[in-house]
Short mmCIF file of C-alpha atoms and ligand atoms in Angstrom, two decimals:
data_model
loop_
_atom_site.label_atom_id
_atom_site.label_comp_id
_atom_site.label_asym_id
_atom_site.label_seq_id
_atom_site.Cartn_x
_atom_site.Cartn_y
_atom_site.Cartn_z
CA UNK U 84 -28.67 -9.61 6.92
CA UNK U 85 -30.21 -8.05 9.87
CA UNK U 86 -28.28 -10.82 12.04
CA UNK U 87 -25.24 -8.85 10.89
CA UNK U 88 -23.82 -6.45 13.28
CA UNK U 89 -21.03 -4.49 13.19
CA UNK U 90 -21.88 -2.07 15.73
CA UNK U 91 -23.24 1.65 15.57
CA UNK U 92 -19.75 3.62 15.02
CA UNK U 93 -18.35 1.07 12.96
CA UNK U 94 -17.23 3.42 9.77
CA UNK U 95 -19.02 2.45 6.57
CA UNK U 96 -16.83 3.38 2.84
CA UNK U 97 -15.95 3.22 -0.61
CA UNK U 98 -12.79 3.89 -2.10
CA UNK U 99 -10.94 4.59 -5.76
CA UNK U 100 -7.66 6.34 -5.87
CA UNK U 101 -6.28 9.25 -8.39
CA UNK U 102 -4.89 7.53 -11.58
CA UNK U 103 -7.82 4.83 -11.68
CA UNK U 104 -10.76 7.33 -11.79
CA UNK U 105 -9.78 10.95 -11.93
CA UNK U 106 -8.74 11.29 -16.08
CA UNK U 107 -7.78 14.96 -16.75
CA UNK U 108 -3.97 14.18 -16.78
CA UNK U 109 -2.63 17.74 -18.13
CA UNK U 110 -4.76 19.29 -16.82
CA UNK U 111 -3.99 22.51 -14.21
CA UNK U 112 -0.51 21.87 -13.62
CA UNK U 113 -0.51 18.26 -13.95
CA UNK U 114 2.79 16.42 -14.33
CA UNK U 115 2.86 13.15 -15.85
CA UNK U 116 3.18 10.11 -13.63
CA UNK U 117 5.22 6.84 -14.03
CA UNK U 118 1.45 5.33 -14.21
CA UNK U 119 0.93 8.24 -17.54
CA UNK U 120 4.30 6.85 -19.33
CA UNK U 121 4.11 3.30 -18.64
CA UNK U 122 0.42 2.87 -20.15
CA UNK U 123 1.41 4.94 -22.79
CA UNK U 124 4.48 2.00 -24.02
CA UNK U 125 2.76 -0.32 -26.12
CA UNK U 126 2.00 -3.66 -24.82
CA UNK U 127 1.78 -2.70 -21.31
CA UNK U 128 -1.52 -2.23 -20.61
CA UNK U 129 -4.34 -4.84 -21.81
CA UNK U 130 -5.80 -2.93 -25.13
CA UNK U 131 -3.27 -0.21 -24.75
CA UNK U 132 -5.69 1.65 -22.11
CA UNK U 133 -4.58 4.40 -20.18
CA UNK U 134 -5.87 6.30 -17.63
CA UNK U 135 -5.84 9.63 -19.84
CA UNK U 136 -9.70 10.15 -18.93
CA UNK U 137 -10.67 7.04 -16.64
CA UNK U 138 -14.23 8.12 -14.93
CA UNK U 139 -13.28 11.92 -15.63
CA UNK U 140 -13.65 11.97 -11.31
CA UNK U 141 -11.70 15.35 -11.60
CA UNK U 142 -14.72 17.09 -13.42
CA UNK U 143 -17.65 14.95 -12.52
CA UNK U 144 -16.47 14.17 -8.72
CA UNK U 145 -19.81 16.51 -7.62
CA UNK U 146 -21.63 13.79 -9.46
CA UNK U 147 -19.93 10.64 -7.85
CA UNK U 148 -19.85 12.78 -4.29
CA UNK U 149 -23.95 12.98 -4.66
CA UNK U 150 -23.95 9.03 -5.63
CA UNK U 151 -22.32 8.85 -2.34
CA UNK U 152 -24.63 10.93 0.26
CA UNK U 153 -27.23 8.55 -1.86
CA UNK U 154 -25.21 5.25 -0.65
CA UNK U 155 -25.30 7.18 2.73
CA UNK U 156 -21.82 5.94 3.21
CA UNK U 157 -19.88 7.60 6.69
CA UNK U 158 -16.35 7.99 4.32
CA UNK U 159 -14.70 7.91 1.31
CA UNK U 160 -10.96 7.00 0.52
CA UNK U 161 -9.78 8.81 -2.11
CA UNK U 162 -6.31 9.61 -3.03
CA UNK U 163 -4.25 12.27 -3.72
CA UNK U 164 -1.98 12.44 -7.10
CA UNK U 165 1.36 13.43 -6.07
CA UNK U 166 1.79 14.85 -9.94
CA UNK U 167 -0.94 17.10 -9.37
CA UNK U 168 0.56 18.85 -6.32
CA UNK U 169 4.59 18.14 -7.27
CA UNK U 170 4.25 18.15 -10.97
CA UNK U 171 7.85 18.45 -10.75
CA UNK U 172 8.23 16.11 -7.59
CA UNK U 173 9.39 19.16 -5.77
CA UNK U 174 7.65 22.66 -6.38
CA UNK U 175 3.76 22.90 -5.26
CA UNK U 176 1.07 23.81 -7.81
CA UNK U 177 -2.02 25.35 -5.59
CA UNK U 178 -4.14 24.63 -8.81
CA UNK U 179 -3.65 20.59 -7.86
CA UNK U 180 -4.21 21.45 -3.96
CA UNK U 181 -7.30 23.32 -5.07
CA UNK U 182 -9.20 20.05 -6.75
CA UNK U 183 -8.81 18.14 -3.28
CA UNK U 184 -10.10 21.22 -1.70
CA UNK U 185 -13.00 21.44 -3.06
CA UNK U 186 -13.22 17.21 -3.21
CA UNK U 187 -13.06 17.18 0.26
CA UNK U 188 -15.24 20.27 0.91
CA UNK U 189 -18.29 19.02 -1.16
CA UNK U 190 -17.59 15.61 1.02
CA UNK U 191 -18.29 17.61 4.32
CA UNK U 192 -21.30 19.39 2.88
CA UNK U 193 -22.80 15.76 2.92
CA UNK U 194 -21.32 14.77 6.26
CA UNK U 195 -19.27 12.24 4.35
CA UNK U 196 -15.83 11.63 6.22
CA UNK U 197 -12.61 12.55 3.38
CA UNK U 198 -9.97 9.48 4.10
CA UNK U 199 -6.73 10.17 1.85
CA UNK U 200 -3.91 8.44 0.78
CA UNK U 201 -1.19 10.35 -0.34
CA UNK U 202 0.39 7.80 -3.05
CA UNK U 203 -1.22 5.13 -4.50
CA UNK U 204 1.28 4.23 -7.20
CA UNK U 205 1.18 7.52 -9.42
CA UNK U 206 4.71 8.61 -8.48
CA UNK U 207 6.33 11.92 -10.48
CA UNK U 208 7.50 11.05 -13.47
CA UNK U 209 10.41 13.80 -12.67
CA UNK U 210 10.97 11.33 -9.28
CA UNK U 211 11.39 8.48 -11.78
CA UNK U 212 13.99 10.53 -13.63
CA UNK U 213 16.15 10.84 -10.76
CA UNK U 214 15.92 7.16 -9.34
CA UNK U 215 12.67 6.97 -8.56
CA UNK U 216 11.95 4.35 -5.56
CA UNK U 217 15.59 3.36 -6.05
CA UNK U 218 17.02 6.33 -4.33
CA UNK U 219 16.88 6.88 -1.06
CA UNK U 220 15.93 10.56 -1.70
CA UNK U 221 12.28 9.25 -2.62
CA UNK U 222 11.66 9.69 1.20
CA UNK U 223 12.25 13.46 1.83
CA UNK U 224 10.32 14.28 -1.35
CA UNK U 225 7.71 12.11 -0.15
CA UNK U 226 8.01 14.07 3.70
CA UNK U 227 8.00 17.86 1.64
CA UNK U 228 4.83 16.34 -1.01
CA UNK U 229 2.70 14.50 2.79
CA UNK U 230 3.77 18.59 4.31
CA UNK U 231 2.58 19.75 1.41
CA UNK U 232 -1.16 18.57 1.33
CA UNK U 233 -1.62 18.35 5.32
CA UNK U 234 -0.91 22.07 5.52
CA UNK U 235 -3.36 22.37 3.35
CA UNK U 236 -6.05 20.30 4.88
CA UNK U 237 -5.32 18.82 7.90
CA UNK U 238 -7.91 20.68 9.81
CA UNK U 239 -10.57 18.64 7.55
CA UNK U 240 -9.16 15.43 6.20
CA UNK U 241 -10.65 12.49 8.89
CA UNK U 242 -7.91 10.36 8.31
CA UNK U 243 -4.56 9.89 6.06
CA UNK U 244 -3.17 7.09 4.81
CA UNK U 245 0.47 7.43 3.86
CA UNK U 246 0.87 4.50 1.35
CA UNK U 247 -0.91 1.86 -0.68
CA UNK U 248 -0.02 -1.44 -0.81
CA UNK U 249 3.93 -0.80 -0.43
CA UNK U 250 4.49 -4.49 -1.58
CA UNK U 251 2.41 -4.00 -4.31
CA UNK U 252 4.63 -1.25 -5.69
CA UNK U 253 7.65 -3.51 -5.25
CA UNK U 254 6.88 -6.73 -6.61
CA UNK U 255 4.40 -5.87 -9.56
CA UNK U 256 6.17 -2.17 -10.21
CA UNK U 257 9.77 -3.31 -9.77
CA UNK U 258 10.41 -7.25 -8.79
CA UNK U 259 7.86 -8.49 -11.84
CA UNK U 260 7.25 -5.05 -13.63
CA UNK U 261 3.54 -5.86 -14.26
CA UNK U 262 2.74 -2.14 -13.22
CA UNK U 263 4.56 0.87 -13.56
CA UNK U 264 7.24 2.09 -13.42
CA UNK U 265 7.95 -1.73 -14.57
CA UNK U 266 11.03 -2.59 -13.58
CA UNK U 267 11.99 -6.37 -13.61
CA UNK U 268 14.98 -6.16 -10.42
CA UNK U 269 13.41 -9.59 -8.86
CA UNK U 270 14.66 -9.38 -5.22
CA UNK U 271 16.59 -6.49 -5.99
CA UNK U 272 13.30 -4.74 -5.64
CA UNK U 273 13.75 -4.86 -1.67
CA UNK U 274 15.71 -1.54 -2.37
CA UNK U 275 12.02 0.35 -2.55
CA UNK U 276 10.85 -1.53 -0.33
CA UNK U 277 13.12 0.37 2.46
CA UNK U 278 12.58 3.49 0.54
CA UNK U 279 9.09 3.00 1.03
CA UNK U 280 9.04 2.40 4.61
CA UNK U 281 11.19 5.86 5.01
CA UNK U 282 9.05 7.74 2.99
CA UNK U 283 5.88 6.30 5.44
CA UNK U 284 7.98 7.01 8.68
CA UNK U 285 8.94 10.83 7.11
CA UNK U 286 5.85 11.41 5.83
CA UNK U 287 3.88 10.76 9.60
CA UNK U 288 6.11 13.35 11.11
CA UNK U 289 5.20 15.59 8.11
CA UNK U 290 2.00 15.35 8.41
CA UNK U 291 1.79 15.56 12.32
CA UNK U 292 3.71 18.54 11.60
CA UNK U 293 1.08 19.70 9.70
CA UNK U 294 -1.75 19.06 12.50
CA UNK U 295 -3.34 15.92 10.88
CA UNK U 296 -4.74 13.72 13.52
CA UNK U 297 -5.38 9.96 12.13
CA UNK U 298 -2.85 8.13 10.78
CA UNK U 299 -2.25 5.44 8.89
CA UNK U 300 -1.09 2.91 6.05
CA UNK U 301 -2.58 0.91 3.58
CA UNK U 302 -1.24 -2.48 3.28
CA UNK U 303 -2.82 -5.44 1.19
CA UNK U 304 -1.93 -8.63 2.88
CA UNK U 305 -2.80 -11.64 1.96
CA UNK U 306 -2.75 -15.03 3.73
CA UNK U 307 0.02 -17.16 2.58
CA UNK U 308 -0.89 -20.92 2.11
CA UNK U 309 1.65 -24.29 1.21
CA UNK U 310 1.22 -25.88 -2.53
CA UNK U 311 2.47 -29.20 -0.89
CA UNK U 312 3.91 -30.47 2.26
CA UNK U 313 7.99 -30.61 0.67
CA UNK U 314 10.39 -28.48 3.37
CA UNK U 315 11.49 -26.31 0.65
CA UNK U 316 7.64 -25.26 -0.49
CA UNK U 317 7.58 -24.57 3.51
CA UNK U 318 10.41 -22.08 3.38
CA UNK U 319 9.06 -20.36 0.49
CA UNK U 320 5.51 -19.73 2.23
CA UNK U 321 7.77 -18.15 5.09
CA UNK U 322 9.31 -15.92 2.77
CA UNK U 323 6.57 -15.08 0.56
CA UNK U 324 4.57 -14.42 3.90
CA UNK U 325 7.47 -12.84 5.25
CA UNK U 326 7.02 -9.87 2.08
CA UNK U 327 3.68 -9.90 2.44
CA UNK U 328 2.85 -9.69 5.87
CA UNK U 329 4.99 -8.34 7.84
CA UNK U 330 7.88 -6.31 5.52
CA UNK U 331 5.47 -3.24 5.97
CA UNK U 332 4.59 -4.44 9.78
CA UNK U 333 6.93 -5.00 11.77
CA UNK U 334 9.03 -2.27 11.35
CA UNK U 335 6.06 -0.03 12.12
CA UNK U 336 4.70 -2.20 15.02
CA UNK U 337 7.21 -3.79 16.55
CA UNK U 338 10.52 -1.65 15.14
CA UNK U 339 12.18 -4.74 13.62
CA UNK U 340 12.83 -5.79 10.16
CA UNK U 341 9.77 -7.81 8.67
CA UNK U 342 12.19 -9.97 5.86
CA UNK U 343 15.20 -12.56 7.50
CA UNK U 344 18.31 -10.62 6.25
CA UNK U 345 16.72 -7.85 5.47
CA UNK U 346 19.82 -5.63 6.03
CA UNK U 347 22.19 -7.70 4.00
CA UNK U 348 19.65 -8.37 0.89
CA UNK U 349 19.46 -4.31 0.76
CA UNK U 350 21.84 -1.57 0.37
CA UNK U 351 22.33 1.40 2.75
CA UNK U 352 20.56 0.50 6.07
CA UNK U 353 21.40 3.18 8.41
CA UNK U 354 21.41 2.61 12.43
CA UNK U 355 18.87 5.20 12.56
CA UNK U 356 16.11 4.02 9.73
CA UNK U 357 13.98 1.89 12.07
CA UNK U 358 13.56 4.74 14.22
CA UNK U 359 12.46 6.93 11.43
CA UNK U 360 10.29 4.01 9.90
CA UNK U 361 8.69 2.74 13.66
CA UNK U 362 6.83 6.53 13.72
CA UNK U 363 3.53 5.71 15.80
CA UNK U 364 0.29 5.11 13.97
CA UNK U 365 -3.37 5.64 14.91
CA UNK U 366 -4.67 2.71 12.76
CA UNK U 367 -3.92 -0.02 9.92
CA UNK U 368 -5.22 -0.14 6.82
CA UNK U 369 -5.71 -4.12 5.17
CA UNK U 370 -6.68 -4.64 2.17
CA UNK U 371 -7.49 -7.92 1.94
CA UNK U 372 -8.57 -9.63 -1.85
CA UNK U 373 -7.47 -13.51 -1.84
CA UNK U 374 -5.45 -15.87 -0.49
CA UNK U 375 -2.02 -16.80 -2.28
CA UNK U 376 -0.27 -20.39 -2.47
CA UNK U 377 3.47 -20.96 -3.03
CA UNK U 378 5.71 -23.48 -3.44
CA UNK U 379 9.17 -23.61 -4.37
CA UNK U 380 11.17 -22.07 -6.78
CA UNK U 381 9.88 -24.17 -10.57
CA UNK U 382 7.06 -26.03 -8.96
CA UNK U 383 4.16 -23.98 -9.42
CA UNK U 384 2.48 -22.07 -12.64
CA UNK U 385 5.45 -19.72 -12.75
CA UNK U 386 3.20 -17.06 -13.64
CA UNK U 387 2.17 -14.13 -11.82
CA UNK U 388 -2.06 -14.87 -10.72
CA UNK U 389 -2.26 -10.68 -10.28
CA UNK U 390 -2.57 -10.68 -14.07
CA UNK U 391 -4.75 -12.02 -16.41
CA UNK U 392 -2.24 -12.94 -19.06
CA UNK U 393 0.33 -14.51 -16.83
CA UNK U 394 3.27 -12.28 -16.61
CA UNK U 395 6.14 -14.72 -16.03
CA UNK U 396 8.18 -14.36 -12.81
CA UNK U 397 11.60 -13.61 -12.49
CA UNK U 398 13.85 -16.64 -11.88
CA UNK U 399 15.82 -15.33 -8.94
CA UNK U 400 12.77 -15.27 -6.53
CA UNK U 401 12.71 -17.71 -3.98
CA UNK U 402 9.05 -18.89 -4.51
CA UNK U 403 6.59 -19.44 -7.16
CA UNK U 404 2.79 -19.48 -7.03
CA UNK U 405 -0.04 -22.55 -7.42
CA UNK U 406 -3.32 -22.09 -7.61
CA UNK U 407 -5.83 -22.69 -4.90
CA UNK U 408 -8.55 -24.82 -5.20
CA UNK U 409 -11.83 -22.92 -4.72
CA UNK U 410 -15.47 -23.35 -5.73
CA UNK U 411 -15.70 -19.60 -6.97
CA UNK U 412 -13.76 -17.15 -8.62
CA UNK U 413 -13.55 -13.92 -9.73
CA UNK U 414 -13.57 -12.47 -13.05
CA UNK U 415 -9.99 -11.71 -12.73
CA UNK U 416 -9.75 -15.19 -11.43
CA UNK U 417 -9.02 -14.66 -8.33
CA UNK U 418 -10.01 -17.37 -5.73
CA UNK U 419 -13.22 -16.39 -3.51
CA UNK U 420 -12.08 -16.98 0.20
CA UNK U 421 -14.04 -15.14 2.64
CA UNK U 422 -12.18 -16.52 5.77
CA UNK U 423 -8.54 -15.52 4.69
CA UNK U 424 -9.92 -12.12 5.81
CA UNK U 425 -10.57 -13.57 9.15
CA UNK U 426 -7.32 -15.83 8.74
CA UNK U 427 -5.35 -12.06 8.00
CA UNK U 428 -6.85 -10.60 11.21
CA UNK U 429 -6.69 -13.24 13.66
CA UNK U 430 -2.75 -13.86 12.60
CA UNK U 431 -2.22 -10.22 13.21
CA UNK U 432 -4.22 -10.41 16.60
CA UNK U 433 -2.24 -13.22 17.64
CA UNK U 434 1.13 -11.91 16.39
CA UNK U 435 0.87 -8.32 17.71
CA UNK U 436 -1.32 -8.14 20.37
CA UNK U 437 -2.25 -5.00 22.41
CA UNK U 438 1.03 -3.59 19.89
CA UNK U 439 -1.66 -3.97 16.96
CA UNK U 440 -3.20 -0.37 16.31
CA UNK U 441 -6.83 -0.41 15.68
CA UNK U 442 -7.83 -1.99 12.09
CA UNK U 443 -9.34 -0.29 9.46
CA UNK U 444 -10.49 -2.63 5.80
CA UNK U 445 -9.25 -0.30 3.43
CA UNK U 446 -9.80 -2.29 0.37
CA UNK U 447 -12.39 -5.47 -0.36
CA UNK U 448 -14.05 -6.20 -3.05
CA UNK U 449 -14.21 -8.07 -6.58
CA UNK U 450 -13.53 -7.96 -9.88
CA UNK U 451 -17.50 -9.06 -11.87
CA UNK U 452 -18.29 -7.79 -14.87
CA UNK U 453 -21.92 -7.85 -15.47
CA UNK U 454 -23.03 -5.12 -17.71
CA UNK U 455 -27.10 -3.43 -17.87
CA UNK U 456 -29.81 -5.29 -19.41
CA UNK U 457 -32.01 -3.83 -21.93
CA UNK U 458 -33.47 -2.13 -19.16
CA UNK U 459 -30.28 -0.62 -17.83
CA UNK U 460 -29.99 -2.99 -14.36
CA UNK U 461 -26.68 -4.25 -13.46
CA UNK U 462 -27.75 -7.27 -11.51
CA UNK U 463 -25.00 -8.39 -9.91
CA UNK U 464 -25.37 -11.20 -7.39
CA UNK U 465 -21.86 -12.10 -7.31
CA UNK U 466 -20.61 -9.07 -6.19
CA UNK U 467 -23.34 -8.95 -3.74
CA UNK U 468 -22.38 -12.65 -2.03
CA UNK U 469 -18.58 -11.53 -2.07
CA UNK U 470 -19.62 -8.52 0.30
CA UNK U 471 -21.81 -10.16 2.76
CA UNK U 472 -19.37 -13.49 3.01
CA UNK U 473 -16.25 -11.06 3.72
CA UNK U 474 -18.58 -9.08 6.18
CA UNK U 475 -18.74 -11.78 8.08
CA UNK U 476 -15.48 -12.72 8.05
CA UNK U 477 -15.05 -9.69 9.09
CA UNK U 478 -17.14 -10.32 12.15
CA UNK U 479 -15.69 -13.21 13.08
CA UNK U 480 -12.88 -11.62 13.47
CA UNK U 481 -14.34 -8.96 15.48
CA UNK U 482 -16.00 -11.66 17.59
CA UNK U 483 -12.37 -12.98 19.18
CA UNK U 484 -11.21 -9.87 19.87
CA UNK U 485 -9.55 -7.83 16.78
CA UNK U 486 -10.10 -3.98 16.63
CA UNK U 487 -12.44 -3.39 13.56
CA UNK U 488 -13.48 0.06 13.25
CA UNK U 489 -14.83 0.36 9.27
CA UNK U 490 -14.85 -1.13 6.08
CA UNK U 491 -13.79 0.92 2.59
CA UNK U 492 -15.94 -1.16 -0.32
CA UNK U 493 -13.24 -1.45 -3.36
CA UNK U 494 -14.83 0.14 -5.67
CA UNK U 495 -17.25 3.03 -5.49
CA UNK U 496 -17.41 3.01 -9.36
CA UNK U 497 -15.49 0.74 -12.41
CA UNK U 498 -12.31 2.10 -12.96
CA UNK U 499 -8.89 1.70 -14.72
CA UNK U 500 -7.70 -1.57 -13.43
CA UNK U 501 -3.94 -1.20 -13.93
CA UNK U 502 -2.57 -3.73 -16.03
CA UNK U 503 -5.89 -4.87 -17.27
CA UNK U 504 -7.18 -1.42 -18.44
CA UNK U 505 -10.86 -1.06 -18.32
CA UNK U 506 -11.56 -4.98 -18.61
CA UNK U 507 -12.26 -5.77 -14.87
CA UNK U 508 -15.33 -3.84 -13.10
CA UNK U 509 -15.21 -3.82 -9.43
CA UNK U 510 -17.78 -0.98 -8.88
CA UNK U 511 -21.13 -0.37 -6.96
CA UNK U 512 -21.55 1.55 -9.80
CA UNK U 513 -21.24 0.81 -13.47
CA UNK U 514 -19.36 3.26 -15.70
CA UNK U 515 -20.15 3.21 -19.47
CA UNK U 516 -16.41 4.24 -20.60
CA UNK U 517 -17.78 5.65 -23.65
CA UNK U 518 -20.11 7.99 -22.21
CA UNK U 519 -19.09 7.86 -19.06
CA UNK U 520 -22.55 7.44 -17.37
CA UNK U 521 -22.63 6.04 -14.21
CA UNK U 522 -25.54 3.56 -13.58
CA UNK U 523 -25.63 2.15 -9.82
CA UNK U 524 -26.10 -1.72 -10.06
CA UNK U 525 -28.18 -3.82 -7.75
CA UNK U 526 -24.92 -4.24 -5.24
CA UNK U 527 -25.42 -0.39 -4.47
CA UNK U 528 -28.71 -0.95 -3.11
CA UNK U 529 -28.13 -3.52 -1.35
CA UNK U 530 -24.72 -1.90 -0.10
CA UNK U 531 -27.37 1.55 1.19
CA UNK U 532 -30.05 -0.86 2.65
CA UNK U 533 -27.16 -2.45 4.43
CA UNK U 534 -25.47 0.71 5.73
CA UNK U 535 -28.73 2.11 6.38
CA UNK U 536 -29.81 -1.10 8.82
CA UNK U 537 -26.53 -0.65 10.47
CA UNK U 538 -26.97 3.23 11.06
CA UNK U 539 -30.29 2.84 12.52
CA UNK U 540 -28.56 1.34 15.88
CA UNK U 541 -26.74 4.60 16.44
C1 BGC F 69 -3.95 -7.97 -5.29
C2 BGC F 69 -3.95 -9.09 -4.27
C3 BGC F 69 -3.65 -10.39 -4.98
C4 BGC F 69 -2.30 -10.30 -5.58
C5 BGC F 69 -2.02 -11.58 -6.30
C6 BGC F 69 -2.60 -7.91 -5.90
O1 BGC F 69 -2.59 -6.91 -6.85
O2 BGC F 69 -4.25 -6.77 -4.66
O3 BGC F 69 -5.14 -9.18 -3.63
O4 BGC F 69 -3.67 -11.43 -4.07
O5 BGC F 69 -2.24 -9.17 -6.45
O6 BGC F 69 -0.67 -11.82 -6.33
C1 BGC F 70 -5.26 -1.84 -5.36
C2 BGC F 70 -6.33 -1.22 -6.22
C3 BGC F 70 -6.79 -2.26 -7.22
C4 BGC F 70 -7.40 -3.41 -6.48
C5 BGC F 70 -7.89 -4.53 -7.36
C6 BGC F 70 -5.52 -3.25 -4.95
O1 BGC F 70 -4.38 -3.99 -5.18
O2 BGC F 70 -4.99 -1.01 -4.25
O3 BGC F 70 -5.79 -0.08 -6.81
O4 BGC F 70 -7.68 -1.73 -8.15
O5 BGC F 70 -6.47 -3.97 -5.61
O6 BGC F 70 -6.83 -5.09 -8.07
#
């Protein structure tokens, strides 16, 4: 590895987020979350999981904050649960304010950078009450909630994220209803898709209100690639790339809508939204995983590759997905394809240009699910491989030009995997679910020795 650079203030990570790791779901103030109710409904989650105690983060996070000064890692992104500090979606409870507090001050005692998101996918389930990511509302609750925590910490948080994975939210958690809150509107899920995009453009003024200095999103995108060569499979790659790509881009980069007819496939555009939406941004977030291939509507698998079990599509989308031929996989199944990260960065180098803030991987990593030998070693290999080739993917990139400043590992530690429950690992660290002992696996060594090679240039 030591011809791998990525230069001596590149910003080295991990990241989880609330509902996957933190557990402790009533406790101090806690509201429940759409995530809370929708594992809870039989048949939704794989083994009825739920993320009632996950890795217990909330009480052990000294523990997992001294695993990372061991990794020697520069940051951690973490996020915050909106139900913790809203439990009502509207009135603060200092008790949730008080975790991240002392989260992010035991991350400064080790020098470690704290990198938040302020919603990854646990919405109120009092928000979901009233409309939820239907109603337009969403986005001032989501402007007082951002307010909310910056005031708080601002003057220590390194760098916010305002969303994760926007599109994620709308197809799985309202077009497909894989995830919560698991509504199946197939395009009609476009509707919190604008929602979205308010609450990101409110909640930057909120929190530059509030004195925070970075800024950002988190956006998985994913490079879109033709089953076949028939004009209609070439219209649905444009759309499907069209949601995935740039729906949460261009508004914010170049103030235009991302989706062909956006305004007339959703309700209540206002003159003034792409203002409010086009707020600037210090950096973007990409989480890249795999590559996706479409076709048109009834060609392909009909079956949604995000889920193990195949969730089935709903018939009014205007693509459907095939899958791509590639000598490795995941354990979730998901193709291995190092250069789509490179193929991701290059597009947006080329598409945006000096407009294209500086670049941040949020989220990388795999799903492999090796357990401890007898002798309590996780030797994972895989996971190991699926680093270094996406590092240097990542390089390439770097190498014509794109603005890379760090890379967030997905996942510090095995966590609740949505849909899938506790089935797929994707941690440097192995958690034993009953006991909930961490054991770091070989990938964490290697992941140190790494970081540590690459600090030594500073
Ligand atoms: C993952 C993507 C993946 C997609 C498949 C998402 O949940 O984050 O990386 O490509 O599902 O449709
Ligand atoms: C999400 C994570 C998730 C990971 C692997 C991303 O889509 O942001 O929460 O665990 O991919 O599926």
């Amino acid at each position: 590895m030591t011809d791998l650079q990525l230069g001596p203030d590149f910003v080295w990570g991990v990241a989880t987020a609330s509902y996957q790791v933190e557990g402790a779901v009533t406790e101090d103030g806690r509201g429940p979350s759409a995530w809370d109710v929708f594992a809870s409904r039989p048949g939704t989650v794989r083994a009825g999981h739920t993320g009632d105690v996950a890795c217990d983060h909330y009480h052990r996070y000294r523990e997992d904050v001294a695993l990372m000064a061991d990794l020697g890692v520069d940051a951690y992104r973490f996020s915050v649960a909106w139900p913790r500090v809203m439990p009502d979606g509207m009135t603060v409870e200092p008790r949730g304010l008080d975790f991240y507090e002392r989260l992010v001050d035991a991350l400064l005692e080790k020098g470690i950078q704290p990198s938040a998101t302020l919603f990854h996918w646990d919405t109120p389930q009092a928000l979901e009450g009233r409309g939820g990511w239907e109603s337009r509302d969403v986005a001032d609750r989501f402007a007082e909630y951002a307010g909310a925590v910056a005031e708080r910490l601002a003057d220590r948080v390194t760098r916010w994220m305002t969303l994760n994975e926007p599109v994620v939210l709308t197809m799985m958690g309202h077009a497909t209803g894989r995830h919560a809150p698991g509504k199946q509107l197939g395009l009609g899920a476009l509707q919190v898709a604008l929602h979205q995009l308010l609450a990101h453009g409110r909640g930057v003024q909120a929190l530059r209100a509030a004195g925070a200095r970075e800024i950002g999103i988190a956006n998985n995108h994913v490079p879109v690639w033709p089953s076949d060569d028939h004009p209609e499979s070439a219209e649905a790659v444009a759309f499907f790339d069209s949601l995935y790509n740039r729906l949460f881009l261009d508004p914010l980069i170049l103030g235009e809508w991302g989706v062909d007819g956006f305004e007339d496939l959703v309700e209540g555009v206002r003159d003034d939204d792409l203002a409010t939406i086009g707020q600037p941004i210090d950096f973007l977030g990409v989480n890249y995983y795999n590559p996706q291939a479409v076709g048109a509507p009834g060609t392909g698998t009909g079956t949604d590759p995000a889920v193990v079990d195949g969730a089935m599509l709903p018939p009014d989308l205007p693509f459907t997905f095939h899958d791509i031929d590639s000598p490795t996989h995941n354990d979730f199944g998901w193709p291995i394809v190092p250069s789509g990260l490179t193929e991701v960065l290059v597009g947006f180098h080329e598409r945006y240009g000096d407009r294209l803030p500086p670049v941040y991987i949020t989220e990388n990593g795999g799903a492999f699910n090796e357990e401890p030998d007898e002798h309590g070693r996780v030797d994972d290999q895989r996971r190991i491989a699926y680093t270094e080739d996406h590092l240097r993917a990542l390089r390439a990139a770097m190498d014509v030009g794109v603005d890379v400043r760090g890379y967030f590992h997905w996942s510090l530690m095995d966590n609740f995997e949505w849909a899938e429950g506790y089935a797929m690992r994707f941690g440097l660290v192995h958690v034993d679910f009953e006991t909930l002992a961490r054991t770091p696996k070989d990938s964490f060594a290697w992941y140190r020795d790494l970081i540590a090679s690459q600090q030594r240039s500073r």
